[in-house]
Amino acid sequence: METTHSFHPFDSFLDRMRNPASLDLVRSIKSFIVSFSFNAPNPENDAKRIQDFFQSMEAAIRDHPLWEGSSDAEIDNALEGLEKYVMTKLHSRTFASSAEDVKMDAEISDKICLLQTFLRPQHLDIPSVLQNEASWLLAEKELKRINAFKSPREKLLCIINCCRVINNLLLKASISEDHVLGGADDFLPVLIFVTIKANPPQLHSNLKFIQLYRKQSNLVSEAAYFLTNLVSAKSFIVDLNAKSLTIEESEFEASMQAARLVNRVPQETLTTFDKMSTFRKITDPGPSTPMHIKAKTNLNGELNYPYMEAEAGELTVGDVEKLLSLYKDVVTKYTSLCSTVRHLSFSKTVSPAPQGNDDDLMRQTNGRTYKDTSCQED
Amino acid sequence: MGCSSSLPDRSSGRSTGLNNADNSEGPDAKNLRVKLVLLGDSGVGKSCIVLRFVRGQFDPTSKVTVGASFLSQTIALQDSTTVKFEIWDTAGQERYAALAPLYYRGAGVAVIVYDITSPESFTKAQYWVKELQKHGSPGIVMALVGNKADLLEKREVAVQDGVDYAEKNGMFFIETSAKTADNINQLFEEIAKRLPRPSPS
Ligand SMILES: Nc1nc2c(ncn2[C@@H]2O[C@H](COP(=O)(O)OP(=O)(O)O)[C@@H](O)[C@H]2O)c(=O)[nH]1
Ligand SMILES: [Mg+2]
């Protein structure tokens, strides 16, 4: 079983591939990759072809003079290198390439954003001895790294590492806290909660990619078990409703509703702002606005509720409709907010994790990965 | 992490069900590897059974570092074949019941456990049997296990009920006690004997 990210089969694979003796292998790899440019992506079909290719290459490498007398571990390194090379080259075709997958990813991520605003460990009956902020953060961090890699193996390793952190936490709890070892009964709820806290990028596409394109002979044992658990966590989140949790139905609905309102604000802000052309001069008062007025209204409030600074004398009958709809909007939001706050008042909330920064980091890492893999280009 | 007894297993073959010699480097007729999924209500003793089998221990609170939800253990049979069980624990809470198919998909063995002091757990076991008959891999080996056989004075499910139900459904049946270790090894040995062997080619 692979244990760390530090194992680099890739360099030795590229080294061997630069050896003139491997020209035949290089040719078949390249022609295999090129062969994909002739037809549209088709995940099931692509997966079958790629898995078959891995198998035939395994035989070719075992019989190859360059690997004569090699240990199983060395052969394995070569096969891992091959997987990474091929899947990096075919990444845009095989990863999140259909509109459906993109939509799934967005839906899951949106739902997680909503859940993050109110979900607590108690809703999944996670015992307090297992609520270890440091371990959970570590586990989340592993999951969030998943898009820093392009090969199925490395993506899977992020999941394995995340699950190991959780397993260690369970073991520690059972040793030091006299918590009865609960097995999957403890493991799965913690993984679900960690997944929601992490909101890992493109969760659906990443899982699908690993399931389809990780070398099948390595998708076994513990690795397969951990992957299945994350697939299972995803499925739980997708279907999650009030009945999935220890929560009152009304509280669940109110919390989701409040979360939707909060999450929708930025978008509404823009449309509201655009529609309010008549009052543009008020909402956008220009540089002459006294500082103390700006300080009193926050940006969102100002844009969302453009009448905030209006004088009664400026209003016309034409404004009544807008005023009324804004009034209703405010009352609805206020009511939801109140009910949510009432439910949350005694408990710690999960703060939504910022997602943006990770993406930049990933792009950088991916860029580097890509360069690595093009060493072989002529 | 020191919990799983599974070691690097580079030579093993495909991922699902019973892994046998379907590729030249994989396990052969003498060395089988099988995915075993554990199903049954929370509290019936699944974890204890596995702990007993893998580590010879019973007490789930004992200070051992044993993997919580995935464990593997190899046994040798009399005919000198070995069987490596890869044991997949499933979360027993009701809210996760719908996820079970993700776990038993591709399993070669399903061990369905109930507690002989709990008729509800026996009913739940029957639910799992039906579900596996409908959706499990064809040819899956199923075992019905009545655990906590040491709690004789509290028994609420008659031995005969287990025997009859298993017989009707063509499954292997055994009563065990993870507490006294009674029949634990027998359970796994009997399962091993019932595994389909790859036909010699
Ligand atoms: N008397 C008795 N108690 C058992 C036996 N097996 C398990 N238990 C107890 O039943 C409880 C639940 O066991 P556990 O293995 O965690 O059940 P699981 O939820 O199915 O994994 C624990 O308190 C065990 O000590 C048994 O064979 N006999
Ligand atoms: Mg258990």
Coordinates of C-alpha atoms and ligand atoms in Angstrom, one line a residue:
Chain A
M1 CA 0.0 0.0 0.0
E2 CA 1.3 3.4 -0.9
T3 CA 1.6 5.7 2.1
T4 CA 2.9 9.1 1.2
H5 CA 3.0 11.6 -1.6
S6 CA 6.7 11.5 -1.7
F7 CA 7.1 8.4 -3.7
H8 CA 8.1 9.4 -7.3
P9 CA 7.8 6.7 -9.8
F10 CA 7.4 9.3 -12.5
D11 CA 11.0 10.4 -12.8
S12 CA 12.3 7.0 -13.2
F13 CA 9.6 6.2 -15.7
L14 CA 10.6 9.3 -17.8
D15 CA 14.3 8.3 -17.5
R16 CA 13.6 4.9 -18.9
M17 CA 11.4 6.3 -21.7
R18 CA 14.3 8.6 -22.7
N19 CA 16.5 5.6 -23.3
P20 CA 16.6 4.8 -27.0
A21 CA 15.9 1.2 -26.2
S22 CA 12.4 2.1 -25.2
L23 CA 11.5 3.6 -28.5
D24 CA 9.0 0.9 -29.3
L25 CA 7.1 1.6 -26.0
V26 CA 7.2 5.3 -26.5
R27 CA 5.7 4.8 -30.0
S28 CA 2.8 2.7 -28.8
I29 CA 2.1 5.1 -25.9
K30 CA 2.1 8.1 -28.2
S31 CA 0.0 6.5 -30.9
F32 CA -2.4 5.4 -28.2
I33 CA -2.8 8.9 -27.0
V34 CA -3.1 10.3 -30.5
S35 CA -5.8 7.8 -31.3
F36 CA -8.2 9.6 -28.9
S37 CA -8.2 12.7 -31.0
F38 CA -10.4 11.0 -33.6
N39 CA -13.6 10.7 -31.7
A40 CA -15.6 12.4 -29.0
P41 CA -15.1 11.7 -25.3
N42 CA -17.0 8.7 -24.1
P43 CA -16.2 7.9 -20.5
E44 CA -17.1 4.2 -20.3
N45 CA -15.5 3.4 -23.7
D46 CA -12.4 5.5 -22.9
A47 CA -12.1 3.8 -19.6
K48 CA -12.2 0.4 -21.1
R49 CA -9.7 1.2 -23.7
I50 CA -7.3 2.9 -21.2
Q51 CA -7.6 0.0 -18.7
D52 CA -6.9 -2.5 -21.5
F53 CA -3.9 -0.4 -22.6
F54 CA -2.5 -0.4 -19.1
Q55 CA -2.8 -4.2 -19.0
S56 CA -1.2 -4.8 -22.4
M57 CA 1.6 -2.3 -21.5
E58 CA 2.2 -4.2 -18.2
A59 CA 2.9 -7.3 -20.2
A60 CA 5.1 -5.4 -22.7
I61 CA 7.1 -3.8 -19.9
R62 CA 7.6 -7.1 -18.1
D63 CA 8.9 -8.6 -21.2
H64 CA 11.0 -5.6 -22.2
P65 CA 14.8 -5.9 -22.2
L66 CA 15.1 -2.5 -20.4
W67 CA 13.2 -4.1 -17.4
E68 CA 14.9 -7.4 -17.5
G69 CA 15.6 -8.7 -14.0
S70 CA 13.5 -5.8 -12.5
S71 CA 11.7 -6.3 -9.2
D72 CA 7.9 -6.2 -9.0
A73 CA 8.3 -2.8 -7.3
E74 CA 10.3 -1.4 -10.3
I75 CA 7.7 -2.7 -12.8
D76 CA 5.1 -1.1 -10.6
N77 CA 6.9 2.2 -10.7
A78 CA 7.0 2.1 -14.5
L79 CA 3.2 1.3 -14.6
E80 CA 2.5 4.2 -12.2
G81 CA 4.6 6.4 -14.4
L82 CA 2.7 5.2 -17.4
E83 CA -0.7 5.9 -15.8
K84 CA 0.3 9.4 -14.8
Y85 CA 1.7 10.2 -18.3
V86 CA -1.3 8.9 -20.2
M87 CA -3.9 10.4 -17.9
T88 CA -2.1 13.8 -17.8
K89 CA -2.1 13.8 -21.6
L90 CA -5.7 12.8 -21.8
H91 CA -6.8 14.9 -18.8
S92 CA -9.0 17.5 -20.5
R93 CA -10.8 14.7 -22.3
T94 CA -11.3 12.4 -19.3
F95 CA -11.7 14.8 -16.4
A96 CA -15.0 16.6 -15.9
S97 CA -15.4 16.7 -19.6
S98 CA -19.2 16.4 -20.0
A99 CA -21.7 19.2 -19.2
E100 CA -23.5 16.7 -16.9
D101 CA -20.4 16.2 -14.8
V102 CA -19.8 19.9 -14.5
K103 CA -23.4 20.4 -13.5
M104 CA -23.2 17.6 -10.9
D105 CA -20.0 19.2 -9.5
A106 CA -21.7 22.5 -9.2
E107 CA -24.8 21.1 -7.6
I108 CA -22.9 19.2 -5.0
S109 CA -20.7 22.1 -4.2
D110 CA -23.7 24.5 -3.9
K111 CA -25.5 22.1 -1.6
I112 CA -22.4 21.8 0.6
C113 CA -22.1 25.6 0.8
L114 CA -25.7 25.6 2.2
L115 CA -25.0 22.8 4.6
Q116 CA -21.8 24.5 5.8
T117 CA -23.8 27.4 7.2
F118 CA -25.6 25.3 9.9
L119 CA -24.5 21.7 10.0
R120 CA -23.0 20.5 13.2
P121 CA -21.4 17.2 14.3
Q122 CA -24.5 16.5 16.5
H123 CA -26.7 16.4 13.4
L124 CA -24.8 13.2 12.5
D125 CA -24.6 12.0 16.1
I126 CA -20.8 12.3 16.0
P127 CA -19.7 11.7 19.6
S128 CA -17.7 14.6 21.1
V129 CA -14.6 12.6 21.6
L130 CA -14.3 12.3 17.9
Q131 CA -14.7 16.1 17.4
N132 CA -11.1 17.0 17.1
E133 CA -10.7 20.2 15.2
A134 CA -7.0 19.7 14.5
S135 CA -7.5 16.2 13.0
W136 CA -10.5 17.4 11.0
L137 CA -8.6 20.3 9.5
L138 CA -5.8 18.0 8.5
A139 CA -8.2 15.6 6.9
E140 CA -9.9 18.5 5.1
K141 CA -6.6 19.8 3.8
E142 CA -5.9 16.4 2.2
L143 CA -9.2 16.3 0.4
K144 CA -8.9 19.9 -0.8
R145 CA -5.6 19.1 -2.4
I146 CA -7.2 16.7 -4.8
N147 CA -7.1 19.1 -7.8
A148 CA -3.5 19.8 -7.3
F149 CA -2.9 16.5 -9.1
K150 CA -3.8 15.1 -12.5
S151 CA -3.1 11.4 -12.2
P152 CA -5.7 9.1 -10.7
R153 CA -3.1 7.7 -8.3
E154 CA -2.2 11.0 -6.8
K155 CA -5.9 12.1 -6.5
L156 CA -6.7 8.8 -4.8
L157 CA -3.8 9.3 -2.4
C158 CA -5.4 12.6 -1.2
I159 CA -8.5 10.5 -0.3
I160 CA -6.5 7.8 1.3
N161 CA -4.5 10.3 3.4
C162 CA -7.7 12.0 4.4
C163 CA -9.2 8.7 5.5
R164 CA -6.0 7.7 7.4
V165 CA -6.1 11.0 9.4
I166 CA -9.7 10.1 10.4
N167 CA -8.7 6.5 11.2
N168 CA -5.9 7.7 13.4
L169 CA -8.3 10.0 15.2
L170 CA -10.7 7.1 15.8
L171 CA -7.8 5.0 17.1
K172 CA -6.5 7.7 19.4
A173 CA -10.0 8.2 20.7
S174 CA -10.4 4.5 21.4
I175 CA -7.0 4.4 23.2
S176 CA -7.0 7.6 25.3
E177 CA -10.7 8.4 25.7
D178 CA -12.0 4.9 26.3
H179 CA -14.3 5.4 23.4
V180 CA -15.5 2.0 22.1
L181 CA -14.1 1.3 18.7
G182 CA -17.1 1.9 16.4
G183 CA -15.6 0.8 13.1
A184 CA -17.6 2.1 10.1
D185 CA -20.3 3.5 12.5
D186 CA -17.8 6.1 13.5
F187 CA -15.7 6.4 10.4
L188 CA -18.4 7.3 7.9
P189 CA -20.1 10.1 9.8
V190 CA -16.8 11.8 10.4
L191 CA -15.8 11.4 6.8
I192 CA -19.1 12.9 5.7
F193 CA -18.7 15.8 8.0
V194 CA -15.1 16.4 6.9
T195 CA -16.2 16.3 3.3
I196 CA -18.8 18.9 3.9
K197 CA -16.3 21.1 5.8
A198 CA -13.8 20.7 3.0
N199 CA -16.2 21.1 0.0
P200 CA -13.5 19.5 -2.2
P201 CA -13.4 20.9 -5.7
Q202 CA -15.2 18.9 -8.4
L203 CA -16.0 16.1 -6.0
H204 CA -18.2 14.1 -8.4
S205 CA -15.8 14.4 -11.3
N206 CA -12.8 13.5 -9.2
L207 CA -14.5 10.3 -7.9
K208 CA -15.6 9.3 -11.3
F209 CA -12.2 9.9 -12.7
I210 CA -10.5 7.7 -10.1
Q211 CA -13.1 5.0 -10.5
L212 CA -12.7 4.9 -14.2
Y213 CA -9.1 5.5 -14.8
R214 CA -7.1 4.4 -11.7
K215 CA -5.3 1.2 -12.8
Q216 CA -7.8 -1.5 -11.8
S217 CA -5.2 -3.8 -10.2
N218 CA -4.4 -1.0 -7.7
L219 CA -8.0 -0.1 -6.9
V220 CA -8.3 -2.9 -4.3
S221 CA -8.1 -3.5 -0.6
E222 CA -7.9 -0.5 1.6
A223 CA -7.6 2.0 -1.2
A224 CA -10.9 0.7 -2.7
Y225 CA -12.5 0.8 0.7
F226 CA -11.6 4.4 1.3
L227 CA -12.6 5.4 -2.2
T228 CA -16.0 3.7 -1.7
N229 CA -16.5 5.6 1.6
L230 CA -16.0 8.9 -0.1
V231 CA -18.3 7.8 -2.9
S232 CA -20.7 6.9 -0.2
A233 CA -20.3 10.3 1.5
K234 CA -21.0 12.1 -1.8
S235 CA -24.1 10.0 -2.3
F236 CA -25.3 10.8 1.2
I237 CA -24.7 14.5 0.6
V238 CA -26.5 14.5 -2.7
D239 CA -29.6 12.8 -1.2
L240 CA -29.4 14.6 2.1
N241 CA -32.6 15.9 3.6
A242 CA -34.0 16.5 7.0
K243 CA -34.6 12.8 7.5
S244 CA -30.9 12.1 6.9
L245 CA -30.0 14.1 10.0
T246 CA -30.8 14.4 13.7
I247 CA -32.7 17.6 13.3
E248 CA -36.3 18.9 13.2
E249 CA -37.7 19.1 9.7
S250 CA -38.7 22.7 10.2
E251 CA -35.3 23.7 11.5
F252 CA -33.6 22.0 8.6
E253 CA -35.9 23.8 6.1
A254 CA -35.4 27.1 7.7
S255 CA -31.7 26.7 7.9
M256 CA -31.5 25.7 4.2
Q257 CA -33.7 28.6 3.3
A258 CA -31.7 31.1 5.3
A259 CA -28.5 29.7 3.7
R260 CA -29.9 30.1 0.2
L261 CA -30.7 33.8 0.9
V262 CA -27.3 34.5 2.3
N263 CA -25.6 32.7 -0.6
R264 CA -27.7 34.4 -3.2
V265 CA -26.9 37.9 -2.1
P266 CA -24.1 38.7 -4.4
Q267 CA -26.1 37.8 -7.5
E268 CA -29.2 39.6 -6.5
T269 CA -27.2 42.6 -5.6
L270 CA -26.1 42.9 -9.2
T271 CA -29.5 42.5 -10.8
T272 CA -31.2 44.7 -8.3
F273 CA -28.6 47.3 -8.9
D274 CA -29.1 47.2 -12.7
K275 CA -32.8 47.5 -12.5
M276 CA -32.7 50.5 -10.3
S277 CA -31.7 52.9 -13.0
T278 CA -33.9 55.6 -11.8
F279 CA -32.1 55.7 -8.5
R280 CA -28.7 55.2 -9.9
K281 CA -27.9 58.8 -8.8
I282 CA -28.7 58.0 -5.3
T283 CA -27.0 54.6 -5.0
D284 CA -24.0 55.9 -6.7
P285 CA -23.6 59.3 -5.1
G286 CA -20.1 59.9 -6.4
P287 CA -17.1 61.4 -4.6
S288 CA -19.1 64.2 -3.0
T289 CA -20.8 61.8 -0.5
P290 CA -19.9 62.6 3.0
M291 CA -17.8 59.9 4.6
H292 CA -20.1 59.4 7.6
I293 CA -22.9 58.2 5.4
K294 CA -20.8 55.6 3.6
A295 CA -19.6 54.3 7.0
K296 CA -23.2 53.8 8.1
T297 CA -24.3 51.5 5.3
N298 CA -22.4 48.5 4.3
L299 CA -21.8 47.9 0.7
N300 CA -24.3 45.0 0.3
G301 CA -27.1 46.9 2.1
E302 CA -26.5 49.9 0.0
L303 CA -26.7 48.1 -3.3
N304 CA -29.5 45.8 -2.3
Y305 CA -31.7 48.4 -0.8
P306 CA -31.2 51.5 -2.9
Y307 CA -33.8 53.6 -1.1
M308 CA -31.7 53.7 2.0
E309 CA -30.5 57.2 1.4
A310 CA -33.6 58.5 -0.4
E311 CA -35.6 61.4 0.9
A312 CA -39.3 61.1 1.1
G313 CA -39.7 64.1 -1.3
E314 CA -37.8 62.3 -4.0
L315 CA -40.1 59.3 -4.2
T316 CA -42.8 59.0 -6.8
V317 CA -45.8 56.8 -7.2
G318 CA -43.8 54.7 -9.6
D319 CA -41.5 53.7 -6.7
V320 CA -44.3 52.0 -4.7
E321 CA -44.0 48.7 -6.5
K322 CA -40.3 48.5 -6.0
L323 CA -40.6 49.6 -2.4
L324 CA -43.2 47.0 -1.7
S325 CA -41.2 44.2 -3.2
L326 CA -38.1 45.3 -1.3
Y327 CA -40.2 45.5 1.9
K328 CA -41.3 41.9 1.3
D329 CA -37.8 40.8 0.6
V330 CA -36.5 42.3 3.8
V331 CA -39.2 40.8 5.9
T332 CA -38.7 37.3 4.5
K333 CA -35.0 37.5 5.0
Y334 CA -35.4 38.9 8.5
T335 CA -37.8 36.1 9.5
S336 CA -35.6 33.3 8.2
L337 CA -32.6 34.9 9.8
C338 CA -34.4 35.1 13.2
S339 CA -35.4 31.5 13.1
T340 CA -31.9 30.4 12.2
V341 CA -30.3 32.5 14.8
R342 CA -32.6 31.1 17.4
H343 CA -31.6 27.6 16.5
L344 CA -27.9 28.4 16.3
S345 CA -27.6 30.6 19.4
F346 CA -26.0 28.0 21.7
S347 CA -23.8 26.2 19.3
K348 CA -20.7 26.7 17.3
T349 CA -21.3 27.0 13.6
V350 CA -19.2 25.6 10.9
S351 CA -17.7 28.5 9.0
P352 CA -17.8 28.1 5.3
A353 CA -14.3 27.5 4.1
P354 CA -12.9 29.9 1.5
Q355 CA -12.5 28.1 -1.8
G356 CA -10.9 30.6 -4.1
N357 CA -7.3 30.4 -3.0
D358 CA -6.8 26.7 -3.5
D359 CA -7.7 27.0 -7.2
D360 CA -4.8 29.3 -7.9
L361 CA -2.4 26.9 -6.1
M362 CA -3.8 24.1 -8.1
R363 CA -3.3 25.7 -11.4
Q364 CA 0.3 26.4 -10.5
T365 CA 0.9 22.8 -9.4
N366 CA -0.8 21.5 -12.5
G367 CA 1.2 23.7 -14.7
R368 CA 4.3 22.2 -13.2
T369 CA 3.0 18.7 -13.6
Y370 CA 2.3 19.4 -17.1
K371 CA 5.8 20.5 -17.9
D372 CA 7.2 17.4 -16.3
T373 CA 5.2 15.2 -18.5
S374 CA 6.2 16.9 -21.7
C375 CA 9.9 16.1 -21.2
Q376 CA 9.4 13.4 -23.7
E377 CA 8.1 15.7 -26.4
D378 CA 10.3 16.0 -29.4
Chain B
M1 CA -1.2 3.7 11.4
G2 CA -0.6 0.3 12.7
C3 CA -4.1 -0.9 12.6
S4 CA -4.5 -2.7 9.4
S5 CA -2.9 -6.1 9.0
S6 CA -2.9 -5.7 5.3
L7 CA 0.5 -5.5 3.9
P8 CA 1.6 -4.3 0.5
D9 CA 0.1 -6.7 -1.9
R10 CA 1.6 -6.0 -5.2
S11 CA 1.0 -9.3 -6.7
S12 CA -2.7 -9.4 -6.3
G13 CA -5.2 -9.3 -9.1
R14 CA -8.4 -7.6 -9.8
S15 CA -10.4 -5.6 -7.4
T16 CA -13.8 -7.2 -7.1
G17 CA -15.4 -10.3 -5.8
L18 CA -13.3 -13.3 -5.7
N19 CA -9.9 -12.6 -7.1
N20 CA -8.5 -15.5 -8.8
A21 CA -6.2 -16.3 -11.6
D22 CA -7.6 -14.1 -14.2
N23 CA -4.3 -12.5 -14.9
S24 CA -1.0 -14.2 -14.9
E25 CA 0.5 -12.3 -12.0
G26 CA -2.6 -12.5 -9.8
P27 CA -3.5 -14.9 -7.0
D28 CA -3.8 -18.4 -8.2
A29 CA -5.9 -21.4 -7.3
K30 CA -3.9 -21.8 -4.1
N31 CA -4.0 -18.2 -3.0
L32 CA -7.5 -16.7 -3.0
R33 CA -8.4 -13.2 -2.1
V34 CA -11.9 -12.2 -1.4
K35 CA -13.8 -9.1 -0.5
L36 CA -16.1 -9.8 2.5
V37 CA -18.8 -7.3 3.5
L38 CA -20.3 -7.2 7.0
L39 CA -23.9 -6.3 7.3
G40 CA -26.3 -6.1 10.2
D41 CA -27.7 -3.7 12.8
S42 CA -25.4 -1.6 15.0
G43 CA -24.6 -3.4 18.2
V44 CA -25.0 -7.0 17.0
G45 CA -21.3 -7.6 17.3
K46 CA -19.8 -7.2 13.8
S47 CA -16.8 -5.3 15.0
C48 CA -16.2 -7.8 17.8
I49 CA -16.4 -10.7 15.5
V50 CA -13.8 -9.2 13.2
L51 CA -11.6 -8.2 16.1
R52 CA -11.8 -11.7 17.4
F53 CA -11.0 -13.2 14.1
V54 CA -8.2 -10.9 13.1
R55 CA -6.5 -10.3 16.5
G56 CA -7.9 -13.0 18.7
Q57 CA -9.2 -10.3 21.0
F58 CA -12.7 -9.6 22.1
D59 CA -12.9 -6.4 24.1
P60 CA -13.4 -3.5 21.7
T61 CA -12.3 -1.2 24.4
S62 CA -9.0 -3.0 24.9
K63 CA -6.0 -0.8 24.1
V64 CA -5.1 -2.3 20.8
T65 CA -4.3 -0.4 17.7
V66 CA -6.5 -2.2 15.3
G67 CA -7.9 -0.7 12.1
A68 CA -11.4 0.4 12.7
S69 CA -13.4 -0.3 9.5
F70 CA -11.2 -2.1 7.1
L71 CA -9.2 -5.2 8.1
S72 CA -7.7 -8.1 6.3
Q73 CA -6.7 -11.6 7.5
T74 CA -5.3 -14.6 5.7
I75 CA -6.1 -18.1 6.8
A76 CA -4.6 -21.4 5.6
L77 CA -6.9 -24.3 4.8
Q78 CA -6.1 -28.0 5.2
D79 CA -5.6 -28.4 1.5
S80 CA -2.8 -25.8 1.8
T81 CA -4.7 -23.1 0.0
T82 CA -4.8 -19.7 1.6
V83 CA -7.6 -17.3 1.6
K84 CA -7.1 -13.6 2.3
F85 CA -10.3 -12.0 3.6
E86 CA -10.6 -8.3 3.0
I87 CA -13.2 -7.3 5.5
W88 CA -15.4 -4.2 4.7
D89 CA -17.3 -2.9 7.6
T90 CA -20.5 -0.9 6.9
A91 CA -22.1 1.8 9.0
G92 CA -25.0 0.2 10.7
Q93 CA -27.0 3.3 11.5
E94 CA -30.3 3.5 9.7
R95 CA -29.5 6.7 7.9
Y96 CA -26.8 5.0 5.9
A97 CA -28.8 1.9 4.9
A98 CA -29.3 3.2 1.4
L99 CA -25.5 3.3 0.9
A100 CA -25.0 -0.4 1.4
P101 CA -25.0 -1.3 -2.3
L102 CA -21.9 0.8 -2.8
Y103 CA -20.1 -1.5 -0.3
Y104 CA -21.5 -4.9 -1.2
R105 CA -21.0 -4.3 -5.0
G106 CA -18.4 -6.8 -6.1
A107 CA -18.2 -8.6 -2.8
G108 CA -17.5 -12.3 -3.0
V109 CA -18.8 -12.9 0.5
A110 CA -21.5 -11.2 2.6
V111 CA -21.7 -12.0 6.4
I112 CA -25.0 -10.9 7.8
V113 CA -25.0 -10.7 11.5
Y114 CA -27.8 -10.6 14.1
D115 CA -27.9 -10.8 17.8
I116 CA -29.7 -13.8 19.2
T117 CA -31.1 -11.7 22.0
S118 CA -32.7 -9.3 19.6
P119 CA -35.6 -10.3 17.3
E120 CA -35.4 -6.9 15.6
S121 CA -31.9 -7.6 14.5
F122 CA -33.0 -10.9 13.1
T123 CA -35.7 -9.2 11.1
K124 CA -33.1 -6.7 9.8
A125 CA -30.8 -9.6 8.8
Q126 CA -33.6 -11.0 6.7
Y127 CA -34.0 -7.6 5.1
W128 CA -30.3 -7.8 4.1
V129 CA -30.6 -11.3 2.8
K130 CA -33.4 -10.2 0.5
E131 CA -31.6 -7.2 -0.6
L132 CA -28.5 -9.2 -1.5
Q133 CA -30.5 -11.8 -3.3
K134 CA -31.8 -9.0 -5.5
H135 CA -28.8 -6.8 -5.9
G136 CA -25.7 -8.6 -4.8
S137 CA -23.1 -10.1 -7.2
P138 CA -24.3 -13.3 -8.7
G139 CA -22.7 -16.2 -6.9
I140 CA -22.0 -14.2 -3.7
V141 CA -21.4 -16.5 -0.8
M142 CA -23.8 -15.5 2.1
A143 CA -23.4 -16.5 5.7
L144 CA -26.1 -15.8 8.3
V145 CA -24.6 -15.4 11.8
G146 CA -26.4 -15.4 15.1
N147 CA -24.0 -13.7 17.5
K148 CA -23.9 -13.4 21.3
A149 CA -24.6 -17.1 21.6
D150 CA -23.1 -16.9 25.1
L151 CA -26.1 -14.9 26.3
L152 CA -28.2 -18.1 26.5
E153 CA -30.5 -16.8 29.3
K154 CA -31.4 -13.8 27.2
R155 CA -32.0 -15.7 23.9
E156 CA -35.0 -14.5 21.9
V157 CA -34.2 -16.0 18.5
A158 CA -34.4 -19.8 18.5
V159 CA -31.5 -21.6 16.9
Q160 CA -34.0 -23.4 14.7
D161 CA -35.3 -20.1 13.3
G162 CA -31.8 -19.2 12.1
V163 CA -31.3 -22.7 10.7
D164 CA -34.6 -22.7 8.9
Y165 CA -34.2 -19.3 7.4
A166 CA -30.7 -20.0 6.2
E167 CA -31.7 -23.3 4.7
K168 CA -34.6 -21.8 2.8
N169 CA -32.3 -19.2 1.4
G170 CA -29.4 -21.5 0.6
M171 CA -27.0 -19.8 3.0
F172 CA -24.5 -21.0 5.5
F173 CA -25.6 -20.6 9.1
I174 CA -23.7 -20.5 12.3
E175 CA -24.2 -19.1 15.9
T176 CA -21.1 -17.4 17.3
S177 CA -19.9 -15.7 20.4
A178 CA -17.3 -13.0 19.8
K179 CA -17.0 -12.9 23.6
T180 CA -16.0 -16.5 24.2
A181 CA -14.6 -16.9 20.6
D182 CA -16.9 -19.8 20.1
N183 CA -17.3 -20.6 16.4
I184 CA -15.5 -17.5 15.2
N185 CA -12.7 -19.3 13.3
Q186 CA -15.2 -21.9 12.1
L187 CA -17.3 -19.2 10.6
F188 CA -14.4 -18.0 8.4
E189 CA -13.2 -21.5 7.6
E190 CA -16.6 -22.6 6.5
I191 CA -16.9 -19.5 4.3
A192 CA -13.4 -20.2 2.8
K193 CA -14.4 -23.8 2.0
R194 CA -17.5 -22.5 0.1
L195 CA -15.7 -20.1 -2.1
P196 CA -15.8 -21.0 -5.8
R197 CA -12.3 -22.1 -6.9
P198 CA -10.9 -21.0 -10.2
S199 CA -11.0 -23.9 -12.5
P200 CA -7.5 -25.1 -13.4
S201 CA -6.7 -24.0 -16.9
Ligands
LIG1 N1 -22.2 -11.1 25.4 C1 -21.7 -10.8 24.2 N2 -21.6 -9.5 23.8 C2 -21.1 -9.2 22.6 C3 -20.7 -10.2 21.7 N3 -20.3 -9.6 20.6 C4 -20.4 -8.2 20.8 N4 -20.9 -8.0 22.0 C5 -21.1 -6.7 22.6 O1 -22.1 -6.0 21.8 C6 -21.8 -4.6 21.7 C7 -21.7 -4.2 20.3 O2 -20.6 -4.9 19.6 P1 -20.0 -4.3 18.3 O3 -19.0 -5.3 17.8 O4 -19.5 -2.9 18.4 O5 -21.3 -4.3 17.3 P2 -21.4 -3.7 15.8 O6 -22.1 -2.4 16.0 O7 -22.2 -4.7 15.1 O8 -20.0 -3.6 15.3 C8 -20.5 -4.4 22.5 O9 -20.8 -3.9 23.7 C9 -19.9 -5.8 22.6 O10 -19.1 -5.9 23.8 C10 -20.9 -11.6 22.1 O11 -20.6 -12.5 21.4 N5 -21.4 -11.8 23.3
MG2 MG -19.1 -1.9 14.4

